[in-house]
Short mmCIF file of C-alpha atoms and ligand atoms in Angstrom, two decimals:
data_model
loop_
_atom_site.label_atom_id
_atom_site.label_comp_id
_atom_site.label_asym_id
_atom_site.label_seq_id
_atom_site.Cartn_x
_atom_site.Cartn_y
_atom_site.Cartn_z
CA UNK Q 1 0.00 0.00 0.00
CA UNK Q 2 1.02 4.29 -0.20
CA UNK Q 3 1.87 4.87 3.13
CA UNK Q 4 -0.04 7.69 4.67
CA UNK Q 5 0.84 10.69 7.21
CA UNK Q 6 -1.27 13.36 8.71
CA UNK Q 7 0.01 15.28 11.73
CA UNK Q 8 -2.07 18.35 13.49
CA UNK Q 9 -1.03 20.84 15.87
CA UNK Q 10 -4.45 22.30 17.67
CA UNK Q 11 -7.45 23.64 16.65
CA UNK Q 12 -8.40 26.24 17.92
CA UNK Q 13 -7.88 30.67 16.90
CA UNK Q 14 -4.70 30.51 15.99
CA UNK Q 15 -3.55 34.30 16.26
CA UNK Q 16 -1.79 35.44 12.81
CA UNK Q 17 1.59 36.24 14.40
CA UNK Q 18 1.84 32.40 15.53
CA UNK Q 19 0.91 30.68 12.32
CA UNK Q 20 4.04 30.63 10.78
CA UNK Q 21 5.51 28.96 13.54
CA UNK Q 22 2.25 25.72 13.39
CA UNK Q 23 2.97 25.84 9.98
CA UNK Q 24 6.60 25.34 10.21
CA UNK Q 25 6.18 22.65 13.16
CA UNK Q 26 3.15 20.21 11.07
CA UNK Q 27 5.59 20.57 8.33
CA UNK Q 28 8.54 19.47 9.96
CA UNK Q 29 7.28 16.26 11.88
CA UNK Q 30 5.78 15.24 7.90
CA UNK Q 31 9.18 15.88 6.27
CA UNK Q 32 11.30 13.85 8.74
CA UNK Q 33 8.78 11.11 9.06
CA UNK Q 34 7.08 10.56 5.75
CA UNK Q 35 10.46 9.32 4.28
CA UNK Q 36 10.69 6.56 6.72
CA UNK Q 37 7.15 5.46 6.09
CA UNK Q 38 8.13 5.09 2.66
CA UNK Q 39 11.58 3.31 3.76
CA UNK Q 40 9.30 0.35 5.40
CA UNK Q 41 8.24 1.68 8.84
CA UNK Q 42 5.45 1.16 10.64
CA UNK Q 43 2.68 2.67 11.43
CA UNK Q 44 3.28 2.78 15.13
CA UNK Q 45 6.59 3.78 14.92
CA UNK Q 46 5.61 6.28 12.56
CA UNK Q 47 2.96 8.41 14.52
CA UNK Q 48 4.93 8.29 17.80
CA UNK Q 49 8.10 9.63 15.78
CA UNK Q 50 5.86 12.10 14.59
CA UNK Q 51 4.41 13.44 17.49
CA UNK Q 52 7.66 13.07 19.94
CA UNK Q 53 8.34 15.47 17.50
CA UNK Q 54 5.95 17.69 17.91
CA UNK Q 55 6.54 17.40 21.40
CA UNK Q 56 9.89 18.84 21.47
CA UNK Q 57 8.42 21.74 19.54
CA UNK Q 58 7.51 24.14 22.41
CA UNK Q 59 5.17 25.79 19.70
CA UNK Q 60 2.73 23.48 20.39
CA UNK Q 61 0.94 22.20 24.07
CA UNK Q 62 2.83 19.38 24.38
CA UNK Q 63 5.75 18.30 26.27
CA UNK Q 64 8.05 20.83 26.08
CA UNK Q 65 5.17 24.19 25.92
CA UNK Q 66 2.77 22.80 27.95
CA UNK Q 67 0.18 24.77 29.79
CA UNK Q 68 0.32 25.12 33.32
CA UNK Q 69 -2.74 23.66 35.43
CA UNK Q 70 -4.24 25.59 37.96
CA UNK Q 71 -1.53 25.20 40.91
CA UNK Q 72 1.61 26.26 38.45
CA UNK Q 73 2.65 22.87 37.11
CA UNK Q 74 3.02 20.66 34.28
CA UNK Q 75 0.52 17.54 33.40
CA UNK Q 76 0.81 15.68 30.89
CA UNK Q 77 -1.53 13.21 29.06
CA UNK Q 78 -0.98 11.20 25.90
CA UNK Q 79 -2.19 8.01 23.75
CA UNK Q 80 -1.03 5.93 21.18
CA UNK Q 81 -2.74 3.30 19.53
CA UNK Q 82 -2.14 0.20 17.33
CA UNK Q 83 -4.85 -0.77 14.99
CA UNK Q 84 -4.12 -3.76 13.88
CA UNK Q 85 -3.84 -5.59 17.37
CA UNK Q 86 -6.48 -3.06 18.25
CA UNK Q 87 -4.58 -2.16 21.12
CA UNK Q 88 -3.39 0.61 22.72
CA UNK Q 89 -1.23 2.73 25.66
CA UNK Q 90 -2.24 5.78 27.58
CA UNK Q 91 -0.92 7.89 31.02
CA UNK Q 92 -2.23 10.81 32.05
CA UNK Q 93 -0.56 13.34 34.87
CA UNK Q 94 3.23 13.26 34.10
CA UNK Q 95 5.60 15.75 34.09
CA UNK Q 96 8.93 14.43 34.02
CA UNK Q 97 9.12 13.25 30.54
CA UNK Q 98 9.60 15.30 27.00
CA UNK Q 99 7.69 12.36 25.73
CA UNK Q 100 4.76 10.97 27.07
CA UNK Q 101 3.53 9.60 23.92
CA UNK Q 102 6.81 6.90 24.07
CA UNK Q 103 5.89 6.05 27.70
CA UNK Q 104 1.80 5.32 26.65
CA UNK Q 105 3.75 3.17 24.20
CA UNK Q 106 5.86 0.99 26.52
CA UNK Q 107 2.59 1.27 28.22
CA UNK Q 108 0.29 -0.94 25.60
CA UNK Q 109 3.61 -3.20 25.59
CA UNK Q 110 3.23 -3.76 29.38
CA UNK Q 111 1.25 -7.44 30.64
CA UNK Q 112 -1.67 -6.61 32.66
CA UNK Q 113 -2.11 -2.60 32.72
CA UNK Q 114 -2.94 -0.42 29.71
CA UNK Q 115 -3.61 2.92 31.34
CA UNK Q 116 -1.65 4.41 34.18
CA UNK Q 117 -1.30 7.61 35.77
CA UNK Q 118 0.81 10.26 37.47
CA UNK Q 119 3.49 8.78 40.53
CA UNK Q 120 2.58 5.48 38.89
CA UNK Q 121 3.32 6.35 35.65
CA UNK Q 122 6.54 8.17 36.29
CA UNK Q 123 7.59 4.57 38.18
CA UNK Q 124 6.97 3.03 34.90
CA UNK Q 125 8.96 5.49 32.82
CA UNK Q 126 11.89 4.57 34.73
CA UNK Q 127 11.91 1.31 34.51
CA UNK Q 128 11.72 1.33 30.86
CA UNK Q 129 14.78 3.35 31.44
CA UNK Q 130 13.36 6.68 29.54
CA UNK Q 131 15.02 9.67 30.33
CA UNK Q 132 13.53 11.47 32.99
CA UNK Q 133 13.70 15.12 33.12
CA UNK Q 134 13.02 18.35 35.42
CA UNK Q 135 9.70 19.82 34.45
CA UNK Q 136 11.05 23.20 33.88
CA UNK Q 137 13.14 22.08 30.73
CA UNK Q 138 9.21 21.81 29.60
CA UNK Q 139 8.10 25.15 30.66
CA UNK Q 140 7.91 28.03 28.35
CA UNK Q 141 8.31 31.69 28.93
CA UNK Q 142 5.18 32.42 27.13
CA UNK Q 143 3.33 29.75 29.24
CA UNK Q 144 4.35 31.38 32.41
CA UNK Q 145 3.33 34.70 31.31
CA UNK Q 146 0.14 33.34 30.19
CA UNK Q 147 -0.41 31.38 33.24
CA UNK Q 148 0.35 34.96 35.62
CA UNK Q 149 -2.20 36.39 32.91
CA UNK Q 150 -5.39 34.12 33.72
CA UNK Q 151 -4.47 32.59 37.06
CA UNK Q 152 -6.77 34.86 38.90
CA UNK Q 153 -8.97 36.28 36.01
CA UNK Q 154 -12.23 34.75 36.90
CA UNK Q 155 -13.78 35.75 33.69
CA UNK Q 156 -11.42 33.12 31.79
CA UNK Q 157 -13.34 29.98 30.52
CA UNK Q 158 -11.27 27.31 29.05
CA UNK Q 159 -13.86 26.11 26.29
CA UNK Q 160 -13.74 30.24 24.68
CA UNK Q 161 -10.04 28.68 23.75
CA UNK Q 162 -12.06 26.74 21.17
CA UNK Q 163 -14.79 28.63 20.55
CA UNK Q 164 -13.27 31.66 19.18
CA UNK Q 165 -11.35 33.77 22.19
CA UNK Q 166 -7.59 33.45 21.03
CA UNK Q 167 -6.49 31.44 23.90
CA UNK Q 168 -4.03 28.78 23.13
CA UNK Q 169 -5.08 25.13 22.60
CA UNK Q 170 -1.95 23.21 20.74
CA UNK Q 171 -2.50 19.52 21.88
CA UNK Q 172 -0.37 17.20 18.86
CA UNK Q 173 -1.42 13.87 16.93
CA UNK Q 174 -0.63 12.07 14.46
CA UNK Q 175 -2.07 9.25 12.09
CA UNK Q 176 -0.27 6.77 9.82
CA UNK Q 177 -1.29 3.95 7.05
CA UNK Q 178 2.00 1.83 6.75
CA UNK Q 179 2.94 -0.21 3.57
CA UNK Q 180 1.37 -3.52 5.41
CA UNK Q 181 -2.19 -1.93 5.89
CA UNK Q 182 -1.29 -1.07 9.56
CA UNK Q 183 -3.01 1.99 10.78
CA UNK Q 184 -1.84 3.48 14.49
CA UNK Q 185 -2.53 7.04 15.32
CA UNK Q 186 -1.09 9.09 18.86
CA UNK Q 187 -1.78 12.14 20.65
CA UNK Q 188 0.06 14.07 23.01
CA UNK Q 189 -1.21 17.22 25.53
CA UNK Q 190 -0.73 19.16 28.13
CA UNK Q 191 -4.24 19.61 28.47
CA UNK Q 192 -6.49 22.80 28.97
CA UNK Q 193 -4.64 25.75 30.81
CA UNK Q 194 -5.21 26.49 34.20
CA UNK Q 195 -6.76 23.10 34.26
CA UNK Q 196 -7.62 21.82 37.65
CA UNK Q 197 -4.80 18.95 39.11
CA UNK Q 198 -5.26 15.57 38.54
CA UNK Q 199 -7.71 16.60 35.00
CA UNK Q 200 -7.59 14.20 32.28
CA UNK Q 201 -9.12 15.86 28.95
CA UNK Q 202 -9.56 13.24 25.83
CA UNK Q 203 -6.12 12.74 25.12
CA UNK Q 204 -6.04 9.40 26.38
CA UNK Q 205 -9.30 8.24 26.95
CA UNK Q 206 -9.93 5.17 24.02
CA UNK Q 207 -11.85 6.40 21.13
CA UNK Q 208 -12.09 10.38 22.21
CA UNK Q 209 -8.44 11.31 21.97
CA UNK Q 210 -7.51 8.60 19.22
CA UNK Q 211 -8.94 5.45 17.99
CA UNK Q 212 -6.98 3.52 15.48
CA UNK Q 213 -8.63 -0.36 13.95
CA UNK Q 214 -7.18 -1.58 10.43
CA UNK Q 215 -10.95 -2.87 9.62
CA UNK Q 216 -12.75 1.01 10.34
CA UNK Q 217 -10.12 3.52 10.42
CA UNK Q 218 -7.73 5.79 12.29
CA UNK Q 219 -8.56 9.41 14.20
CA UNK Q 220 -6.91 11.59 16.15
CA UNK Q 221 -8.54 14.27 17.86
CA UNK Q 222 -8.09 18.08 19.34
CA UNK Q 223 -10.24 20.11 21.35
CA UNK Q 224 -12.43 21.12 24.40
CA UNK Q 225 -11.77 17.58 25.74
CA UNK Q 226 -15.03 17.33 28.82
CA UNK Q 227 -17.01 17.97 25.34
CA UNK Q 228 -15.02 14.99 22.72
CA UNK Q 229 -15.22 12.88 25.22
CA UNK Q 230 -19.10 13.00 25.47
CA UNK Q 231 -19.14 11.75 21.87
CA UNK Q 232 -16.14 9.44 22.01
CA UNK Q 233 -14.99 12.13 18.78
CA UNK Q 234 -12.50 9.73 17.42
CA UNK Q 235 -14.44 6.14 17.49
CA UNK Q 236 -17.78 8.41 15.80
CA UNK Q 237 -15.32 9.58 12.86
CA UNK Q 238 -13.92 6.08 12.38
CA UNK Q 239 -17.92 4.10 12.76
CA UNK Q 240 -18.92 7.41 9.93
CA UNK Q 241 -16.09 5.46 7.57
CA UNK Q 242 -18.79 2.59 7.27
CA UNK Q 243 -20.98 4.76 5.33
CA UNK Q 244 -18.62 7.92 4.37
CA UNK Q 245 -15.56 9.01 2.57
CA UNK Q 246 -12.65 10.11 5.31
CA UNK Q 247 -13.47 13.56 4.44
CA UNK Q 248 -17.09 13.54 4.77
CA UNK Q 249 -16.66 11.19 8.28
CA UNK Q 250 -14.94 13.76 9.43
CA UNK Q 251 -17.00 16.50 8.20
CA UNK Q 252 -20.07 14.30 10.32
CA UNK Q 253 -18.13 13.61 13.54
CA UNK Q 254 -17.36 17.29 14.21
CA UNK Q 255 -21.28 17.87 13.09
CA UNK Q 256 -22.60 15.32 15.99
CA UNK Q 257 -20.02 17.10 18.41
CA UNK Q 258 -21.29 20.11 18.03
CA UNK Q 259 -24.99 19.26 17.53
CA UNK Q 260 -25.03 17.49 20.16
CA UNK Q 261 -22.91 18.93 22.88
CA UNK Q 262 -22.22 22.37 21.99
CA UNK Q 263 -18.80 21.10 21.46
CA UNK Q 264 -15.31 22.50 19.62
CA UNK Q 265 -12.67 20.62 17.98
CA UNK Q 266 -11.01 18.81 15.05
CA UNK Q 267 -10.19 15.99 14.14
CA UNK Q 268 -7.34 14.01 11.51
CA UNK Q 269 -8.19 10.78 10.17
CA UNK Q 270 -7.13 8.22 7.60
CA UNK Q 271 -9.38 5.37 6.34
CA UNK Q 272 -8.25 1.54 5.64
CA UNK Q 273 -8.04 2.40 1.77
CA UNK Q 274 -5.62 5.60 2.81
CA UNK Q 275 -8.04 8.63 2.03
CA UNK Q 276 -7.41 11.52 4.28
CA UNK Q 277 -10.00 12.90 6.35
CA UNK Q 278 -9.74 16.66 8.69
CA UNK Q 279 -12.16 18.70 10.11
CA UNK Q 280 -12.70 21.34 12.38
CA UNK Q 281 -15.71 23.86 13.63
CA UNK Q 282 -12.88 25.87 15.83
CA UNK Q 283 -11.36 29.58 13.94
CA UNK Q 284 -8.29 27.32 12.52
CA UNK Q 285 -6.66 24.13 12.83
CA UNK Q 286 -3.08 23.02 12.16
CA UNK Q 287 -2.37 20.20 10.21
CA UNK Q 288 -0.13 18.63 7.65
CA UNK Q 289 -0.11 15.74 5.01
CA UNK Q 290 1.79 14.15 2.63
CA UNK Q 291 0.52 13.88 -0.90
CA UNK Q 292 0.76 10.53 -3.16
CA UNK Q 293 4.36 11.71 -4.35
CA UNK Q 294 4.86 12.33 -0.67
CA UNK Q 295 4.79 16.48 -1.19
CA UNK Q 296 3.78 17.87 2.08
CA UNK Q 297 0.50 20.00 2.50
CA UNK Q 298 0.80 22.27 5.36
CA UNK Q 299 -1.97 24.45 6.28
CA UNK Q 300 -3.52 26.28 8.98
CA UNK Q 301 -7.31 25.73 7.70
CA UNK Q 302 -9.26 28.34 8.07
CA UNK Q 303 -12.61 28.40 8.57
CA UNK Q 304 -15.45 30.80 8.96
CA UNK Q 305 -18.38 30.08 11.20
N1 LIG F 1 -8.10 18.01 23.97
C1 LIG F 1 -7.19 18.62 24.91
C2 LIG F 1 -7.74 18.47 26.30
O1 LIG F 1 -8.92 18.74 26.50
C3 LIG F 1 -6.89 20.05 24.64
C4 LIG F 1 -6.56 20.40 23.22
O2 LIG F 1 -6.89 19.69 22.29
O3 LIG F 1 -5.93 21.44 22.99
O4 LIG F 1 -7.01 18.12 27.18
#
């Protein structure tokens, strides 16, 4: 088969003086990871290469440029996803790593636990023997400023982020079709700012954050999380494959999220046959694709509401 690669980078209003820099970072992970997609890797290995870089990127709001919850620190949540062993990894509430999305994947490797959390998960981490690393190599300048800005501002709501106030919202993801048929997709946050501790958004909840199954389809998802969850976002775009195009399932997922719960997102996909799918109802989105001749399309989509 044509491998496959969409990345995204938020959804959400992205201001015009930062576009330039989503732009350059959706680019980026596509350029350095298509080519190894075409080379013979897989899926899985693709979309967490992809996103670990996008992690790195402190454009984005994940590892390094995460938001800061409520209390001043770093949490972390992240999800990764194999689709044809339909199985997956996901920890939520770490802050020592630049890459969460590597520990969810030694997570779905582990025997008897596929989800673990905070102290847990950092125990984990180490003995998988990933790097471990002080939370402030993750913090940003403009994170801390914007975290002074809206710690006390009790007219800040973290779903205007999505809904049109230009507050930031980068979470990363990824989705891949390998040359074997193997789908995978992974997504990587540092969830809403001043997010309450301990919060888990949709990052790594099954089917919201991601969803990835060779036989329906691949997702990964962005947004006001306590509203994607509601609708399981990612599992709805890959069930609309059954009777839709990727574009059209996505079109329909981020319909139902909003019809139904008010909600704002987007959302990346990629079906079994290797059609790409993105949608969004937020100002913009970030995202980036490789073409047949594996050209990359890199685009902050705009859309009007
Ligand atoms: N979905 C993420 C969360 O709610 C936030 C985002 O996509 O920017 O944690």
């Amino acid at each position: 088969m044509k491998p496959k690669l969409i990345v995204h980078g938020g959804a959400w209003d992205i201001p015009d003086q930062f576009v330039d820099d989503h732009v350059a970072g959706v680019k980026t992970a596509i350029e350095q990871v298509f080519p190894l997609l075409e080379q013979g890797c897989s899926a899985l290995d693709a979309v967490e290469k992809a996103v670990n870089i996008l992690e790195a990127d402190p454009t984005f709001d994940a590892g390094r440029g995460a938001f800061l919850n409520a209390q001043g620190n770093i949490e972390l949540d992240a999800f990764i996803m194999d689709g044809k062993a339909l199985d997956f990894g996901s920890v939520a509430g770490v802050a020592n790593l630049l890459h969460p999305v590597s520990l969810a994947r030694h997570v779905m490797r582990a025997d008897d636990f596929r989800f673990l959390v905070a102290d847990g998960a950092l125990q984990f981490a180490r003995e998988c023997g990933m790097q471990e690393i002080d939370p402030k190599e993750l913090l940003t300048e403009r994170e801390l400023s914007f975290y002074h800005q809206i710690k006390s501002d009790t007219s800040f709501k973290t779903v205007d982020a999505f809904s049109g106030d230009p507050q930031p919202s980068d979470t990363v993801g990824a989705v891949a079709l390998d040359q074997y048929g193997n789908l995978a997709c992974a997504t990587s946050t540092g969830g809403t700012p001043r997010k309450h501790p301990g919060r888990v958004g949709d990052c790594p909840v099954i089917g919201s954050g991601g969803y990835a199954d060779n036989l329906l389809g691949a997702a990964s998802s962005t947004g006001y999380g306590e509203s994607l969850m509601r609708v399981m976002l990612c599992r709805t775009a890959c069930d609309n494959l059954t009777q839709h195009n990727a574009m059209n399932a996505a079109i329909g997922a981020i319909d139902y999220l909003h019809r139904r719960v008010e909600g704002y997102g987007g959302v990346i996909m990629i079906s079994p046959q290797g059609e790409y799918g993105f949608a969004h109802n937020t100002p913009r989105m970030a995202y980036a694709f490789a073409d047949e001749g594996g050209k990359t399309h890199a685009a902050i989509q705009i859309t009007d509401n």
